[in-house]
Short mmCIF file of C-alpha atoms and ligand atoms in Angstrom, two decimals:
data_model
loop_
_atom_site.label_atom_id
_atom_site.label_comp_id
_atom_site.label_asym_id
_atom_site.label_seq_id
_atom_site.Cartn_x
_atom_site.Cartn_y
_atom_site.Cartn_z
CA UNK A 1 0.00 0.00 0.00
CA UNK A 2 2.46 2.86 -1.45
CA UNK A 3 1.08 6.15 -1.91
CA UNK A 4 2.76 8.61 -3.73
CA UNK A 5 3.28 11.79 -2.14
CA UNK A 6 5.44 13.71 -3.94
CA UNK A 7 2.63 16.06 -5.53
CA UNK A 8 1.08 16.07 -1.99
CA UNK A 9 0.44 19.72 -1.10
CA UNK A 10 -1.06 21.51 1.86
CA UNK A 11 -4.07 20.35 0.30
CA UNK A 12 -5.39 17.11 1.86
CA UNK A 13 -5.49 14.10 -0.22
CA UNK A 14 -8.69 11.62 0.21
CA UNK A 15 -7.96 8.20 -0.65
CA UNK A 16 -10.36 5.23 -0.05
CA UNK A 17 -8.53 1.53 -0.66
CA UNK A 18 -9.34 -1.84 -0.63
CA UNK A 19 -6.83 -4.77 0.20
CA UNK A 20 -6.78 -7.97 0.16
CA UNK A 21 -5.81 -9.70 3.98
CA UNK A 22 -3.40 -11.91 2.23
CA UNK A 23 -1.34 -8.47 1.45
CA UNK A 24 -0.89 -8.09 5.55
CA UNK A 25 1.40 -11.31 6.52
CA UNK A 26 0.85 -11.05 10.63
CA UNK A 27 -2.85 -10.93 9.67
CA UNK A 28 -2.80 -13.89 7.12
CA UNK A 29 -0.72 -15.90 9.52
CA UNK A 30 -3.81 -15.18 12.15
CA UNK A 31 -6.29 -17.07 9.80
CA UNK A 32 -3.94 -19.86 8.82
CA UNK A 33 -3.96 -20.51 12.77
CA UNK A 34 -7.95 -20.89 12.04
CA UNK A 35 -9.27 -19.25 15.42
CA UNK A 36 -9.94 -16.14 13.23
CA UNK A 37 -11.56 -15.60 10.14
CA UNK A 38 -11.94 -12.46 8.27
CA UNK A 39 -14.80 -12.17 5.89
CA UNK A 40 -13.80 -8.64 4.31
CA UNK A 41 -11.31 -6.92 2.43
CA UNK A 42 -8.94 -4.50 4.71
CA UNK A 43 -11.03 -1.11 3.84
CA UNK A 44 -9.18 2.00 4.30
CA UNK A 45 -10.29 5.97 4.26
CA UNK A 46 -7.35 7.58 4.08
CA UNK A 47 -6.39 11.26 4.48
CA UNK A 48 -3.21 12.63 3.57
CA UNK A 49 -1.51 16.71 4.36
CA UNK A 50 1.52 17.96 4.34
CA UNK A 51 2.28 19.81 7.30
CA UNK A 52 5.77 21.34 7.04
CA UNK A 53 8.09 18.32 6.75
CA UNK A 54 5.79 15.54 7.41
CA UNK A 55 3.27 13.47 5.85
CA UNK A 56 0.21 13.10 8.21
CA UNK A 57 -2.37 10.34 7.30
CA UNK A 58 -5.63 10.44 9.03
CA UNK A 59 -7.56 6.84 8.39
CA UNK A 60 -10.43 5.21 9.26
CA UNK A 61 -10.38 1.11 8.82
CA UNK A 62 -13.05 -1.48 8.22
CA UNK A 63 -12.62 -5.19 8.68
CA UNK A 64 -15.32 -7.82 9.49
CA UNK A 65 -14.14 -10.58 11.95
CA UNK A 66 -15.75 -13.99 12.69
CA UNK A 67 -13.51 -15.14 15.87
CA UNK A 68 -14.49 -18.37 18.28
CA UNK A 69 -16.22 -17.05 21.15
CA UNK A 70 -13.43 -17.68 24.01
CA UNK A 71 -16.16 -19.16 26.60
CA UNK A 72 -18.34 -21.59 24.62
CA UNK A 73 -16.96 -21.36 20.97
CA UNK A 74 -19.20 -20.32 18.58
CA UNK A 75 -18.54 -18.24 16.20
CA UNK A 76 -18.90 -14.14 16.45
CA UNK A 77 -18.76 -11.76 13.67
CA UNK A 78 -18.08 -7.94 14.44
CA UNK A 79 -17.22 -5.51 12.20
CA UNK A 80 -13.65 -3.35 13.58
CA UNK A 81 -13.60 0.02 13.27
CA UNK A 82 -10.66 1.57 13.66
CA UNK A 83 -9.21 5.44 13.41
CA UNK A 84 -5.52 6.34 13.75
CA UNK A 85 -3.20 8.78 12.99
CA UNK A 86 0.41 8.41 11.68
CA UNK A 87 3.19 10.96 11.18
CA UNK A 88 5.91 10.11 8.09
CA UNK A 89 8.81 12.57 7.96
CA UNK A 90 11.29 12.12 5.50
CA UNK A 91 14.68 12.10 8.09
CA UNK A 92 14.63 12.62 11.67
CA UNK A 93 14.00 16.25 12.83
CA UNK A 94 17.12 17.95 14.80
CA UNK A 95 16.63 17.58 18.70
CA UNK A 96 18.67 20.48 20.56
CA UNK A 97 19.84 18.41 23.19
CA UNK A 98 23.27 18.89 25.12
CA UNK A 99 24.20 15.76 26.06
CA UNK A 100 25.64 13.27 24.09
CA UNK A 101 24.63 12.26 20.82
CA UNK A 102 24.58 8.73 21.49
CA UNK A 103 21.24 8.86 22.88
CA UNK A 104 19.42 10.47 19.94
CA UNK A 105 16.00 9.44 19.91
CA UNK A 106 14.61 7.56 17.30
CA UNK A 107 11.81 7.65 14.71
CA UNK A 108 9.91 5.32 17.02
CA UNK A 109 10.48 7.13 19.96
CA UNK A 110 8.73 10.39 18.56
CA UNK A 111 5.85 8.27 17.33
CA UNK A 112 7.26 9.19 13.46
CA UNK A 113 8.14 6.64 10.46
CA UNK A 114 10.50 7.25 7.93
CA UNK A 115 9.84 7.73 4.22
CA UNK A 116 11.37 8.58 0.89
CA UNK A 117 10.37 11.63 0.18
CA UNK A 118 8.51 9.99 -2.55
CA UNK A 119 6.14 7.52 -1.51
CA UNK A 120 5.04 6.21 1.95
CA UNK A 121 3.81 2.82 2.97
CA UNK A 122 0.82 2.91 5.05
CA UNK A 123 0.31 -1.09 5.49
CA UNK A 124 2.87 -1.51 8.44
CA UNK A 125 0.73 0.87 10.08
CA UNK A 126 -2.90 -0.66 9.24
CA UNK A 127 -1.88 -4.16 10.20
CA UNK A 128 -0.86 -2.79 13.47
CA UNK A 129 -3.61 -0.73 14.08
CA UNK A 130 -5.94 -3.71 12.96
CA UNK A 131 -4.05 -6.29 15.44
CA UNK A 132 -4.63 -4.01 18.08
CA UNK A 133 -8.13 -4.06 17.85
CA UNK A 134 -8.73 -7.63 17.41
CA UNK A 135 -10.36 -8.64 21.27
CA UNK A 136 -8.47 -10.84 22.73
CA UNK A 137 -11.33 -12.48 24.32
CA UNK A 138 -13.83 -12.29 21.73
CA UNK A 139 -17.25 -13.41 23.78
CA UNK A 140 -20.61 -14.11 21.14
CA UNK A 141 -22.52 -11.99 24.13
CA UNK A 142 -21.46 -10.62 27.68
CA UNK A 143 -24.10 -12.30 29.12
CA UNK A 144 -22.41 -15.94 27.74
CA UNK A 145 -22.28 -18.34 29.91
CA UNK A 146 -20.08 -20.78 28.06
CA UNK A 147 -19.49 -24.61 28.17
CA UNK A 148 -19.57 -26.42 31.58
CA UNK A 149 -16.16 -27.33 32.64
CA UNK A 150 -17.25 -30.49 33.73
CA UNK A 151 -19.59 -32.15 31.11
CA UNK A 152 -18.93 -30.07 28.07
CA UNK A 153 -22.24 -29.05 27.22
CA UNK A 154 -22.72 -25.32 25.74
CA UNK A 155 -24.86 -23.50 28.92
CA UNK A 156 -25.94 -21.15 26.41
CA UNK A 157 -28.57 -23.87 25.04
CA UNK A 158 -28.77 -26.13 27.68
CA UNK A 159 -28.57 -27.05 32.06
CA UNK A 160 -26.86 -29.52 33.41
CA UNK A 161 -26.67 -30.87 36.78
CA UNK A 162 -22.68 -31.03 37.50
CA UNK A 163 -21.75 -29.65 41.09
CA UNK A 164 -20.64 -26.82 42.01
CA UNK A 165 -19.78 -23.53 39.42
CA UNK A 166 -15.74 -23.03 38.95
CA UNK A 167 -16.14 -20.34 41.11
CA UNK A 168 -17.81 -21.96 44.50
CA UNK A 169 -15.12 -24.87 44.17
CA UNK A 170 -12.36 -22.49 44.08
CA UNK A 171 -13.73 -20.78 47.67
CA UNK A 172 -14.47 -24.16 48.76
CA UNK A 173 -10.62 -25.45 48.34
CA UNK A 174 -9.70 -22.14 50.49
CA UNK A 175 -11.74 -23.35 53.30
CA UNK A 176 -9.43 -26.47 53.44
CA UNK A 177 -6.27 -24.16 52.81
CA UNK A 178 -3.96 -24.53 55.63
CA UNK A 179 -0.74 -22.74 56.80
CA UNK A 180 2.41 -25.07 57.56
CA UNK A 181 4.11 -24.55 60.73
ZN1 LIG B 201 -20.24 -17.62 23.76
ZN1 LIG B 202 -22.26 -29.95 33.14
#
């Protein structure tokens, strides 16, 4: 996802793009490990200004998810929606700073990533941004209340009539918890 930027002017740039998820490898590599699919392109908004020496890009990104629910595993769609913001400059600007130069800060420090001068690469940026927003959890509802640890059946749908809830066994154990001397 190069844009050129070298006619880029004060005047911002609108860009909408579409990519395929195979073009992002950390996101590719997520579906080969099947817990996630994605059922969309990568959709992009993209707004571009020059601001002095840098490139800023304003975007706004679309992606529809289907992920295993993480408590009784069905699968849940949801659509991300994602806004960031990303400064390119095309070298370092100069820090005045006495000490030594050794400890120069770099692009990543000042939130800034490098570019040509001629074109910049926004999908480093978008994959990140997209990872990010992927729930690590993903539940189908708040209110699931997953498969039963003991028997296996999805509690959503159906009772069962296995003891005690994880959490009553756990205070249960604490009762018998005793101190060595
Ligand atoms: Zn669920
Ligand atoms: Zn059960």
């Amino acid at each position: 996802m190069r844009i050129d930027v070298r006619e880029l002017k004060r005047q911002p740039l609108d860009l909408e793009l579409q990519e395929p998820v195979a073009s992002f490898p950390a996101l590719a590599a997520l579906q080969d490990g099947g817990q996630v699919r994605f059922l969309s392109p990568v959709r992009a908004r993209l707004q571009l200004s020059r601001c002095a020496e840098l490139i800023e890009v304003t975007g706004q990104l679309q992606l529809e998810v289907e992920q295993d629910c993480s408590r009784c595993l069905a699968p849940c769609r949801q659509q991300l929606n994602v806004r960031f913001h990303q400064a390119f400059a095309e070298q370092l600007p100069e820090v005045a700073c006495d000490g030594d130069e050794e400890d120069g800060l770099t692009a990543d420090d000042m939130g800034l990533e490098l570019y040509d001068g001629e074109t910049i690469d926004v999908a480093g940026e978008i994959e990140q941004q997209l990872l990010l927003a992927m729930p690590p959890y993903p539940l189908c509802s708040e209110q699931c209340q997953g498969l039963c640890p003991q028997c296996g059946i999805d509690r959503n749908r159906e009772r069962c009539d296995c003891a005690l809830p994880p959490a009553r066994l756990s205070f249960a154990a604490l009762k018998d918890f005793k101190v060595e001397k």
